[in-house]
PDB file of C-alpha atoms in Angstrom:
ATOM      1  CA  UNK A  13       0.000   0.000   0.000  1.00 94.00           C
ATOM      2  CA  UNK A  14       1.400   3.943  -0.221  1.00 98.00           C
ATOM      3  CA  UNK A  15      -1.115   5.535   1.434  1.00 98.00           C
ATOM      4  CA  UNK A  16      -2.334   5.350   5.401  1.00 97.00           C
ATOM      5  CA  UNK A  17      -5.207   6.678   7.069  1.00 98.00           C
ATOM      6  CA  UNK A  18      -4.445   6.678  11.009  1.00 97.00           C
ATOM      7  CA  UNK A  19      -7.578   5.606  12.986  1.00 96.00           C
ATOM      8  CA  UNK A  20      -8.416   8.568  15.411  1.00 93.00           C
ATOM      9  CA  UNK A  21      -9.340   6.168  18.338  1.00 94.00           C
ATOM     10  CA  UNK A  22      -5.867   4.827  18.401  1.00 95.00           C
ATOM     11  CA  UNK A  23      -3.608   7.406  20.336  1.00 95.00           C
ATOM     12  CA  UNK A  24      -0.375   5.397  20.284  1.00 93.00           C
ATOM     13  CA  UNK A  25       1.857   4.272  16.772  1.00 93.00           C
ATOM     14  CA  UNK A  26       3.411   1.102  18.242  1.00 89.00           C
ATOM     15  CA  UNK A  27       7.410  -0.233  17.111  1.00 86.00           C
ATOM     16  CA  UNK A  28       8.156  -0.800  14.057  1.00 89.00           C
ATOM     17  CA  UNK A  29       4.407  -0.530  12.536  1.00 92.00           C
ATOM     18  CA  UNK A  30       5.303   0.946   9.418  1.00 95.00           C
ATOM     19  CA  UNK A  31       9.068  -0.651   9.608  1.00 93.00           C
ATOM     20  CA  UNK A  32      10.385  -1.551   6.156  1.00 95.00           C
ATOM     21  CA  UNK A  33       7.033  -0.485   4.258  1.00 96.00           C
ATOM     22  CA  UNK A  34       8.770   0.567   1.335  1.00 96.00           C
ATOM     23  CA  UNK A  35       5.443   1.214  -0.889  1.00 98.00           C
ATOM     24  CA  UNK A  36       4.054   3.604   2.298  1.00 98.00           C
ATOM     25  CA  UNK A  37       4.308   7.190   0.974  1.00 98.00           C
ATOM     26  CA  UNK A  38       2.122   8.768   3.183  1.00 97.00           C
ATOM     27  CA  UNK A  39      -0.106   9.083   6.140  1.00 97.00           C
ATOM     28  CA  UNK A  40      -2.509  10.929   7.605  1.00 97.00           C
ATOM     29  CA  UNK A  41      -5.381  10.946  10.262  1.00 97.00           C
ATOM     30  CA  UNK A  42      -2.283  10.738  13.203  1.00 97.00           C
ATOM     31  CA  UNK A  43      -2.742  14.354  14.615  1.00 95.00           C
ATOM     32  CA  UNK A  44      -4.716  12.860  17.852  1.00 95.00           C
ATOM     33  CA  UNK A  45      -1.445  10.519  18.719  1.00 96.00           C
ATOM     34  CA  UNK A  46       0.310  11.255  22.209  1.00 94.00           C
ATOM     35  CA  UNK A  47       2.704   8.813  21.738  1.00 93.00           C
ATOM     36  CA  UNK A  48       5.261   7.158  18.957  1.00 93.00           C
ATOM     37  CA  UNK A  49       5.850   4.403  21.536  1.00 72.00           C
ATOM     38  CA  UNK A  50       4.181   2.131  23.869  1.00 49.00           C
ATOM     39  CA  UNK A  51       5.176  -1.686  22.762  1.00 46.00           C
ATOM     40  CA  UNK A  52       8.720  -2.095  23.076  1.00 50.00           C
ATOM     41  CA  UNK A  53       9.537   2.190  23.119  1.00 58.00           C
ATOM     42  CA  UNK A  54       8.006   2.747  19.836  1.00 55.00           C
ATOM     43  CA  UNK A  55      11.447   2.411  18.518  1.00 75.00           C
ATOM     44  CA  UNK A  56      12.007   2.246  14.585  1.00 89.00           C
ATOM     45  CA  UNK A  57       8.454   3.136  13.526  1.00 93.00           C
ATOM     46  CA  UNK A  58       9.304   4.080  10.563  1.00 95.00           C
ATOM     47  CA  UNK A  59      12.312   2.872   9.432  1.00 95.00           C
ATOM     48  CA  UNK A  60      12.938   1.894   5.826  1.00 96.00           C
ATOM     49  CA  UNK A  61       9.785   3.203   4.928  1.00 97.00           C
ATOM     50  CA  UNK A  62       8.814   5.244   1.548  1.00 98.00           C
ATOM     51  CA  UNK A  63       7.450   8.162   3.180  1.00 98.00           C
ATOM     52  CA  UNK A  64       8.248  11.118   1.472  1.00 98.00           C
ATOM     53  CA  UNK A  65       7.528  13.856   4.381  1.00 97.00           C
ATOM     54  CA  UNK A  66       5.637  14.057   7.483  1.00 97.00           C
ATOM     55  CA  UNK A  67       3.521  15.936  10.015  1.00 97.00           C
ATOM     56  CA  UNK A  68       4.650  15.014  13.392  1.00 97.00           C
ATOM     57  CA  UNK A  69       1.780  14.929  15.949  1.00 97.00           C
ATOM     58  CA  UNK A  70       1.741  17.882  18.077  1.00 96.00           C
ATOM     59  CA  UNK A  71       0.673  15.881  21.316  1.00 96.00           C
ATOM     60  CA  UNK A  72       3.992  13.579  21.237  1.00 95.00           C
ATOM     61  CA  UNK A  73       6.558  14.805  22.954  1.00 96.00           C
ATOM     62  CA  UNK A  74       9.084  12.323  22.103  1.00 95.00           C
ATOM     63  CA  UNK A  75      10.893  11.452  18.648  1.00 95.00           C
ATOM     64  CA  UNK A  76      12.098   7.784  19.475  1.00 92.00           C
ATOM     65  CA  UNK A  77      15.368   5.457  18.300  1.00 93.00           C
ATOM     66  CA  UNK A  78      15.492   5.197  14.769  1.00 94.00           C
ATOM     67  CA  UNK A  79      12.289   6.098  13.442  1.00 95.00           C
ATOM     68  CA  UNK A  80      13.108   7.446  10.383  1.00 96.00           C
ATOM     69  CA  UNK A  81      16.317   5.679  10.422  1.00 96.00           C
ATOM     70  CA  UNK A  82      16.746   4.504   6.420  1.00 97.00           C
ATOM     71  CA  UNK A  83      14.076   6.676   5.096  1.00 98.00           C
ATOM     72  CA  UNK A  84      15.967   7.967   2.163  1.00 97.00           C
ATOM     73  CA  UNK A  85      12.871   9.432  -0.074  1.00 98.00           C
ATOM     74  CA  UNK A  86      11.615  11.532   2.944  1.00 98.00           C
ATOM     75  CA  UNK A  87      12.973  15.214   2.400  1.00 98.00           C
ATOM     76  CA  UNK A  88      10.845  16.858   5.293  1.00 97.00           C
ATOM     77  CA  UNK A  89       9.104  16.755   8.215  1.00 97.00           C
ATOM     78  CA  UNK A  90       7.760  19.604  10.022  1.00 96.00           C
ATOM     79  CA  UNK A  91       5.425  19.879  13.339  1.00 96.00           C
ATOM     80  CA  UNK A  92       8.599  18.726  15.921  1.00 97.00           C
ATOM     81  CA  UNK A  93       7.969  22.198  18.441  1.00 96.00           C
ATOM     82  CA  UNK A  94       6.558  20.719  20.927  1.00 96.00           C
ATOM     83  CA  UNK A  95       9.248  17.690  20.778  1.00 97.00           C
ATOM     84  CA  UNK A  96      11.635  17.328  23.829  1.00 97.00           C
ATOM     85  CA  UNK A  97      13.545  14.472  23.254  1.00 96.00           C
ATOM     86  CA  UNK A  98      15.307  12.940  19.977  1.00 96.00           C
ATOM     87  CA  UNK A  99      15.846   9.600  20.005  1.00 94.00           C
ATOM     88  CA  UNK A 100      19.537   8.077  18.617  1.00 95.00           C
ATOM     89  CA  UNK A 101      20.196   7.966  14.711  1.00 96.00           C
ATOM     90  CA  UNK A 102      16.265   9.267  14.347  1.00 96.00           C
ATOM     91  CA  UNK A 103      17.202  10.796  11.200  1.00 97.00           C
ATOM     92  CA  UNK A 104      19.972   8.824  10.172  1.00 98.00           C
ATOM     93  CA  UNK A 105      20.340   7.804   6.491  1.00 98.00           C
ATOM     94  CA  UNK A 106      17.574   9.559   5.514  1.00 98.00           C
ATOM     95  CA  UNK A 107      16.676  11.854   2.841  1.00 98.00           C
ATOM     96  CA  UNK A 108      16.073  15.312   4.523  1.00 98.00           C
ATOM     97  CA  UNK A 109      17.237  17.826   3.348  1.00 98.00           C
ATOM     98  CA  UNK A 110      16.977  20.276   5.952  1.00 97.00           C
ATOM     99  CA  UNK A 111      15.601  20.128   9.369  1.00 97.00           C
ATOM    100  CA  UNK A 112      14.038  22.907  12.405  1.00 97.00           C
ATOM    101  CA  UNK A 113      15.562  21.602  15.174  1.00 98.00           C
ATOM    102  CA  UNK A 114      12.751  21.758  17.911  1.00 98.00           C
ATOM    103  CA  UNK A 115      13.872  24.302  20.711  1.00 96.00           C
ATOM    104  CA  UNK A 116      12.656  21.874  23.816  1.00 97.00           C
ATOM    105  CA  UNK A 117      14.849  19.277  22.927  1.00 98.00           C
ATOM    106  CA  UNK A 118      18.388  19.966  24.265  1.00 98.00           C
ATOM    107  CA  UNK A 119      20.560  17.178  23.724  1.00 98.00           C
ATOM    108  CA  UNK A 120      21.455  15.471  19.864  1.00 98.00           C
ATOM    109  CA  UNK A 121      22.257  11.646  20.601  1.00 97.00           C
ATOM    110  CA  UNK A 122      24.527   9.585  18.643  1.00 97.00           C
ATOM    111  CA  UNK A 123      24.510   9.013  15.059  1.00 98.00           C
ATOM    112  CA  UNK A 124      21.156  11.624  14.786  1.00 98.00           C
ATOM    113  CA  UNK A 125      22.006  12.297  11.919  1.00 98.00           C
ATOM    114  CA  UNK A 126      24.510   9.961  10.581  1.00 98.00           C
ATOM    115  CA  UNK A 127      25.227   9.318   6.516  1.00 98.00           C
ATOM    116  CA  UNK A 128      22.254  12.076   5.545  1.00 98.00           C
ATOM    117  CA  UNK A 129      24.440  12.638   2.618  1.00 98.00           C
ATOM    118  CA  UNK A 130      21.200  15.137   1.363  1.00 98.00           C
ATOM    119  CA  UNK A 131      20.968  17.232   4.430  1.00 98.00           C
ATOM    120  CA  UNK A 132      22.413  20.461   4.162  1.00 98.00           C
ATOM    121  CA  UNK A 133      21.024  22.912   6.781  1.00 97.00           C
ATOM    122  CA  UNK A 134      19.856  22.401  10.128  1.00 97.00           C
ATOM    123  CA  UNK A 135      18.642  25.435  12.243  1.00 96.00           C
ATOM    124  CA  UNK A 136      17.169  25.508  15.580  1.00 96.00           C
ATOM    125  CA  UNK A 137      20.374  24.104  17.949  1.00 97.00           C
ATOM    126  CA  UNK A 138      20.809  27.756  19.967  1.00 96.00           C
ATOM    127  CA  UNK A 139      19.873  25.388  23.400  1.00 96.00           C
ATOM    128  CA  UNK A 140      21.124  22.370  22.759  1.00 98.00           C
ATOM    129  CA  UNK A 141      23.378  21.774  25.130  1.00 98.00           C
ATOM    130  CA  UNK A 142      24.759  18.249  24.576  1.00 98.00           C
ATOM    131  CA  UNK A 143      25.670  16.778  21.315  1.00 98.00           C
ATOM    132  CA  UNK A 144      26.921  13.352  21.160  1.00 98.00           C
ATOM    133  CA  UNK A 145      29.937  11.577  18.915  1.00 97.00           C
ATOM    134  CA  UNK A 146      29.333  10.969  15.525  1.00 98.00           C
ATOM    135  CA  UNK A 147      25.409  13.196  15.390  1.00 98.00           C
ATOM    136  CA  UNK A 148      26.602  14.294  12.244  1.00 98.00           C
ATOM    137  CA  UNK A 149      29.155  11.969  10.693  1.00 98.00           C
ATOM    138  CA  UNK A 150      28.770  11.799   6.616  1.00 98.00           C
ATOM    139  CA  UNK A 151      25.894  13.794   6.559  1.00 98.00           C
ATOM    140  CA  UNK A 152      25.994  16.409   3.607  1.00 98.00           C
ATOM    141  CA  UNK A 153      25.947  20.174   5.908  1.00 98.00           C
ATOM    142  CA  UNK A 154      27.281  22.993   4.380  1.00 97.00           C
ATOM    143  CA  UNK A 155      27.579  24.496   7.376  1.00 96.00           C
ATOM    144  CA  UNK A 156      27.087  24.375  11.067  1.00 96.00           C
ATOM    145  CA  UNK A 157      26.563  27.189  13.983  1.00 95.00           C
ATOM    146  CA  UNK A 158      27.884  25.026  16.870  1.00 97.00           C
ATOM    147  CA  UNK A 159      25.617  25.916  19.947  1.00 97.00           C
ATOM    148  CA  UNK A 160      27.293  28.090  23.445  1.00 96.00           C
ATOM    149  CA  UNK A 161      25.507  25.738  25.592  1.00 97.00           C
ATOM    150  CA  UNK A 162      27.516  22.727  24.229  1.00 97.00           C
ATOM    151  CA  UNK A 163      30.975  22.676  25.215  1.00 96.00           C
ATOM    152  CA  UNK A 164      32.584  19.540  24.028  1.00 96.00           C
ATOM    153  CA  UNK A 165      32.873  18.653  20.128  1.00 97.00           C
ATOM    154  CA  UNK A 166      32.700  14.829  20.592  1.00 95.00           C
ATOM    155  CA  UNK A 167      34.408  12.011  18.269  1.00 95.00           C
ATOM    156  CA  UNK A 168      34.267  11.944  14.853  1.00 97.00           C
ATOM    157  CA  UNK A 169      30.872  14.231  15.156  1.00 98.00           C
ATOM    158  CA  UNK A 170      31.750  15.138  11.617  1.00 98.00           C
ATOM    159  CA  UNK A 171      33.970  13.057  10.156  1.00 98.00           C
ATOM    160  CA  UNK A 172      33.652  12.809   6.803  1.00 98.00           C
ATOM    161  CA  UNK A 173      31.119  15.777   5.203  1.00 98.00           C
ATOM    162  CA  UNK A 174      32.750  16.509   2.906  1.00 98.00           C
ATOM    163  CA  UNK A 175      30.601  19.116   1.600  1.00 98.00           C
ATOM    164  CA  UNK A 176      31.130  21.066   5.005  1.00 97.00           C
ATOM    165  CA  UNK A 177      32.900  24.611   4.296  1.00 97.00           C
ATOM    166  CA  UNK A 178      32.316  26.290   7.362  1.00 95.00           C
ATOM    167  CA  UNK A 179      31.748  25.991  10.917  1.00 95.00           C
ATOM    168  CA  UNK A 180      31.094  28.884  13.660  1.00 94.00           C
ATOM    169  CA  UNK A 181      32.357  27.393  17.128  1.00 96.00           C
ATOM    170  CA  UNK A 182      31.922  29.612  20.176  1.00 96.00           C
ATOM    171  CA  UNK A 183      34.578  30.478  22.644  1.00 96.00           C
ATOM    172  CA  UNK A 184      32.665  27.991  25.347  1.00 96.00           C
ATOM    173  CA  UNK A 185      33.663  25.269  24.387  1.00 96.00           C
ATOM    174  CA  UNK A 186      36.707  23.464  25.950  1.00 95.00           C
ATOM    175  CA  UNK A 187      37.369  20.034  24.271  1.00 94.00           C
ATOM    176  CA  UNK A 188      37.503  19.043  20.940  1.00 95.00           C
ATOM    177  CA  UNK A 189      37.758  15.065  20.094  1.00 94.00           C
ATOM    178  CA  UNK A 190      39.703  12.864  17.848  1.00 95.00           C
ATOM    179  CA  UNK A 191      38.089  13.218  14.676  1.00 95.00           C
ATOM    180  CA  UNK A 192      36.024  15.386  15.416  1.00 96.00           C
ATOM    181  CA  UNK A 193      36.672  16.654  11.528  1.00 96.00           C
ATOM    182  CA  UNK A 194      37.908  13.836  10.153  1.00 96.00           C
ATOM    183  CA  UNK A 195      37.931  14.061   6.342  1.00 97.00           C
ATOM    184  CA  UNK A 196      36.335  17.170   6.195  1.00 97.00           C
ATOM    185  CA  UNK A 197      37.926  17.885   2.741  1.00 97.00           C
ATOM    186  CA  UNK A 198      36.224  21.273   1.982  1.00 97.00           C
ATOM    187  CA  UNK A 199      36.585  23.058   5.334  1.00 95.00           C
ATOM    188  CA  UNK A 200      38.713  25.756   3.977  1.00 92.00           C
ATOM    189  CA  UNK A 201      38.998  27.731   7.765  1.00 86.00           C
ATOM    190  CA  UNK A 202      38.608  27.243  11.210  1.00 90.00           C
ATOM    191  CA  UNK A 203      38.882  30.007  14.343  1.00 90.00           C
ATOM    192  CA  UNK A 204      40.468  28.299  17.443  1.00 92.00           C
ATOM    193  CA  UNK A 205      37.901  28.937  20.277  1.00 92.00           C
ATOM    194  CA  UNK A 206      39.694  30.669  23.177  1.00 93.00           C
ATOM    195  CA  UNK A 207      38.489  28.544  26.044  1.00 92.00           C
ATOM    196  CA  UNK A 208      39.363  25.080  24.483  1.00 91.00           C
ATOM    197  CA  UNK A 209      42.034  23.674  27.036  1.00 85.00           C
ATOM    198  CA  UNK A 210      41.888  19.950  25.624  1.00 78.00           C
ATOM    199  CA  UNK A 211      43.128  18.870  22.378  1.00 78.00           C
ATOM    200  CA  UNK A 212      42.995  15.299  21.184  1.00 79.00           C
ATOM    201  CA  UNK A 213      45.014  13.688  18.146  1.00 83.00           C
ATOM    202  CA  UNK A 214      43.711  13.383  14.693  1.00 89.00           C
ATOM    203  CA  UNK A 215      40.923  16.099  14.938  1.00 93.00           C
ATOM    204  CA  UNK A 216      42.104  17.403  11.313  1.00 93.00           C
ATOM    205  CA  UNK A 217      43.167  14.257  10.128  1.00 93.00           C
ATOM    206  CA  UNK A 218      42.941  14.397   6.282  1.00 93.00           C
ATOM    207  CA  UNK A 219      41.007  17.208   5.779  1.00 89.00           C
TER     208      UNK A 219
END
């Protein structure tokens, strides 16, 4: 099937319900849901599916492990403000494009957004103050405006984007991991931040 109507008495998308639907384009009818999660965390709902975009439900608070993990023909998905938590390599492999980080959710796990070779932009980030090792490895950002409240650049968060040119990061943050930019072959500058007191080896290595 591509196409799923959500029935309105059911508040709760259980794991892995749509999991490797590959046909599934689209859905609607979910904008009672409180939850993506219940049996077994909700975890992977998505993943592998054909959806090309979607409308998160505004009641659900929490974006769980994997979801959209694989999704490579879904370029958007909009309706995450009122999302506080993002589950680990939620986005990963997948074919956004761009993404509004939501403001309530203040830490980016590992591997968020991992091998989204087609994401170029993400905006949102100014109070996240956690992000983990490898959030962003081989994913396909231009650029990136690291945020204040974060003040460690884990490993390899973006090893290997090689489309990345740029990167703002603020004079509050104090460590910087091994390759932390990795194969970053098209970063053409980078300003020391002031306040970093711990370097680690291969942080450039071959970019």
């Amino acid at each position: 099937f591509t196409t799923f109507v959500w029935p309105r008495s059911v508040s709760v998308i259980p794991s892995s319900v749509f999991s490797g639907c590959g046909s599934l384009t689209s859905i609607t009818g979910h904008e009672a849901v409180t939850s993506v999660g219940g049996w077994n965390d909700g975890r992977e709902a998505f993943r592998r599916s054909g959806l090309t975009s979607f409308s998160w439900p505004p009641g659900a608070t929490a974006v769980p492990d994997r979801a959209f993990k694989e999704c490579d023909a879904l370029t958007s998905i909009t309706g995450l403000d009122a999302v506080t938590s993002v589950g680990e390599a939620a986005f990963a492999q997948s074919g956004l494009t761009s993404l509004k980080w939501p403001a309530g959710a203040t830490e980016v796990q590992y591997y968020t957004f991992e091998e989204s070779a087609a994401l170029t932009s993400i905006t949102g980030m100014d109070a996240v103050t956690s992000i983990a090792p490898y959030a962003f490895r081989k994913s396909g950002l231009i650029s990136f405006a690291w945020p204040p409240g974060a003040t460690d650049i884990g490993f390899s968060t973006f090893e290997a984007c090689t489309a990345l040119t740029s990167i703002t990061v603020p004079d509050t943050v104090k460590s910087i991991n091994p390759g932390a930019f990795e194969y970053c072959t098209n970063l053409t500058s980078f300003d020391w931040p002031r306040n970093t007191t711990m370097v680690r080896s291969d942080i450039f290595y071959g970019s």
